[in-house]
């Protein structure tokens, strides 16, 4: 027999104990997972955000107490941890926004969807969201 046989690619399932530590997702995969994580963070912290917004708009005294939360802290959390929590929320919003704009752009421009564009746009989304988070973080922590 003179048949040409090609070796077929082998697709293995990932072993949770051995392969997960060494498996590397592409940048677009990491962006996608963090897009979901940032959405969950925003959803979980929504009651806190609504409470802070409500308190800041009631009276001048409650506005002063809300600004005091960032200076003095909240219950057992010191002010630094409150600011860090707000920074995490800011990162979640900015990351979710940048990744969402990327997804919308890819939905509109079907011809732009390929592996190279996915990698470059994921890295650009990371860069923009992290740069904006640094700017807002400097403002939150009073660096300027």
GROMACS .gro file of C-alpha atoms in nm:
model
  144
    1UNK     CA    1   0.000   0.000   0.000
    2UNK     CA    2   0.124   0.338  -0.094
    3UNK     CA    3  -0.100   0.562   0.112
    4UNK     CA    4   0.025   0.889   0.242
    5UNK     CA    5  -0.064   0.917   0.605
    6UNK     CA    6  -0.043   1.241   0.787
    7UNK     CA    7   0.002   1.251   1.157
    8UNK     CA    8  -0.311   1.410   1.291
    9UNK     CA    9  -0.278   1.674   1.560
   10UNK     CA   10  -0.344   1.553   1.909
   11UNK     CA   11  -0.574   1.766   2.119
   12UNK     CA   12  -0.552   1.677   2.483
   13UNK     CA   13  -0.770   1.790   2.763
   14UNK     CA   14  -0.592   2.005   3.017
   15UNK     CA   15  -0.511   1.819   3.335
   16UNK     CA   16  -0.616   2.044   3.621
   17UNK     CA   17  -0.328   1.939   3.846
   18UNK     CA   18  -0.035   1.936   3.603
   19UNK     CA   19  -0.110   2.151   3.299
   20UNK     CA   20  -0.291   2.452   3.445
   21UNK     CA   21   0.026   2.599   3.596
   22UNK     CA   22   0.212   2.587   3.263
   23UNK     CA   23  -0.074   2.667   3.023
   24UNK     CA   24  -0.038   3.015   2.875
   25UNK     CA   25  -0.339   3.199   2.747
   26UNK     CA   26  -0.292   3.449   2.466
   27UNK     CA   27  -0.334   3.817   2.554
   28UNK     CA   28  -0.688   3.819   2.413
   29UNK     CA   29  -0.781   3.528   2.643
   30UNK     CA   30  -0.644   3.703   2.951
   31UNK     CA   31  -0.828   4.021   2.847
   32UNK     CA   32  -1.150   3.826   2.808
   33UNK     CA   33  -1.122   3.667   3.152
   34UNK     CA   34  -1.036   4.001   3.315
   35UNK     CA   35  -1.332   4.158   3.131
   36UNK     CA   36  -1.558   3.913   3.311
   37UNK     CA   37  -1.379   3.965   3.645
   38UNK     CA   38  -1.412   4.344   3.615
   39UNK     CA   39  -1.783   4.308   3.543
   40UNK     CA   40  -1.827   4.094   3.854
   41UNK     CA   41  -1.633   4.345   4.065
   42UNK     CA   42  -1.851   4.630   3.945
   43UNK     CA   43  -2.168   4.428   4.008
   44UNK     CA   44  -2.063   4.329   4.360
   45UNK     CA   45  -1.959   4.683   4.456
   46UNK     CA   46  -2.270   4.844   4.306
   47UNK     CA   47  -2.455   4.867   4.642
   48UNK     CA   48  -2.154   5.046   4.797
   49UNK     CA   49  -2.139   5.285   4.501
   50UNK     CA   50  -2.509   5.363   4.521
   51UNK     CA   51  -2.483   5.420   4.896
   52UNK     CA   52  -2.187   5.657   4.857
   53UNK     CA   53  -2.361   5.841   4.574
   54UNK     CA   54  -2.682   5.872   4.774
   55UNK     CA   55  -2.497   5.996   5.084
   56UNK     CA   56  -2.295   6.248   4.885
   57UNK     CA   57  -2.610   6.409   4.740
   58UNK     CA   58  -2.832   6.430   5.050
   59UNK     CA   59  -2.694   6.724   5.246
   60UNK     CA   60  -2.365   6.910   5.279
   61UNK     CA   61  -2.308   6.728   5.610
   62UNK     CA   62  -2.343   6.382   5.454
   63UNK     CA   63  -2.114   6.491   5.171
   64UNK     CA   64  -1.855   6.586   5.431
   65UNK     CA   65  -1.897   6.248   5.601
   66UNK     CA   66  -1.845   6.069   5.266
   67UNK     CA   67  -1.526   6.263   5.201
   68UNK     CA   68  -1.423   6.175   5.555
   69UNK     CA   69  -1.455   5.805   5.466
   70UNK     CA   70  -1.170   5.845   5.220
   71UNK     CA   71  -0.961   6.033   5.474
   72UNK     CA   72  -1.041   5.847   5.798
   73UNK     CA   73  -1.168   5.510   5.677
   74UNK     CA   74  -1.490   5.312   5.698
   75UNK     CA   75  -1.574   5.103   6.006
   76UNK     CA   76  -1.262   4.886   6.052
   77UNK     CA   77  -1.098   4.977   5.719
   78UNK     CA   78  -0.839   5.254   5.726
   79UNK     CA   79  -0.860   5.531   5.468
   80UNK     CA   80  -0.576   5.381   5.264
   81UNK     CA   81  -0.769   5.057   5.211
   82UNK     CA   82  -1.085   5.249   5.118
   83UNK     CA   83  -0.885   5.439   4.857
   84UNK     CA   84  -0.733   5.112   4.735
   85UNK     CA   85  -1.082   4.964   4.703
   86UNK     CA   86  -1.195   5.266   4.503
   87UNK     CA   87  -0.887   5.228   4.283
   88UNK     CA   88  -0.981   4.864   4.218
   89UNK     CA   89  -1.330   4.980   4.124
   90UNK     CA   90  -1.184   5.246   3.893
   91UNK     CA   91  -0.960   4.984   3.730
   92UNK     CA   92  -1.259   4.751   3.686
   93UNK     CA   93  -1.460   5.025   3.519
   94UNK     CA   94  -1.178   5.140   3.290
   95UNK     CA   95  -1.075   4.786   3.196
   96UNK     CA   96  -1.436   4.688   3.128
   97UNK     CA   97  -1.484   5.002   2.919
   98UNK     CA   98  -1.168   4.953   2.711
   99UNK     CA   99  -1.232   4.583   2.655
  100UNK     CA  100  -1.595   4.657   2.567
  101UNK     CA  101  -1.495   4.919   2.310
  102UNK     CA  102  -1.250   4.667   2.164
  103UNK     CA  103  -1.525   4.406   2.138
  104UNK     CA  104  -1.762   4.655   1.975
  105UNK     CA  105  -1.493   4.753   1.724
  106UNK     CA  106  -1.435   4.389   1.637
  107UNK     CA  107  -1.811   4.332   1.599
  108UNK     CA  108  -1.843   4.625   1.359
  109UNK     CA  109  -1.527   4.548   1.155
  110UNK     CA  110  -1.548   4.178   1.078
  111UNK     CA  111  -1.251   4.201   0.842
  112UNK     CA  112  -1.027   4.318   1.129
  113UNK     CA  113  -1.078   4.000   1.330
  114UNK     CA  114  -0.767   3.785   1.309
  115UNK     CA  115  -0.512   3.651   1.552
  116UNK     CA  116  -0.263   3.936   1.511
  117UNK     CA  117  -0.526   4.207   1.550
  118UNK     CA  118  -0.666   4.028   1.853
  119UNK     CA  119  -0.324   4.024   2.020
  120UNK     CA  120  -0.243   4.386   1.937
  121UNK     CA  121  -0.583   4.520   2.036
  122UNK     CA  122  -0.575   4.323   2.362
  123UNK     CA  123  -0.235   4.467   2.450
  124UNK     CA  124  -0.355   4.817   2.355
  125UNK     CA  125  -0.662   4.773   2.573
  126UNK     CA  126  -0.442   4.665   2.865
  127UNK     CA  127  -0.211   4.963   2.812
  128UNK     CA  128  -0.488   5.223   2.790
  129UNK     CA  129  -0.682   5.092   3.089
  130UNK     CA  130  -0.372   5.063   3.308
  131UNK     CA  131  -0.244   5.408   3.207
  132UNK     CA  132  -0.580   5.566   3.289
  133UNK     CA  133  -0.591   5.374   3.618
  134UNK     CA  134  -0.250   5.516   3.713
  135UNK     CA  135  -0.371   5.869   3.635
  136UNK     CA  136  -0.690   5.826   3.841
  137UNK     CA  137  -0.492   5.649   4.115
  138UNK     CA  138  -0.258   5.945   4.145
  139UNK     CA  139  -0.561   6.170   4.186
  140UNK     CA  140  -0.728   5.937   4.441
  141UNK     CA  141  -0.416   5.916   4.655
  142UNK     CA  142  -0.354   6.289   4.630
  143UNK     CA  143  -0.030   6.280   4.434
  144UNK     CA  144  -0.142   6.577   4.226
   0.00000   0.00000   0.00000
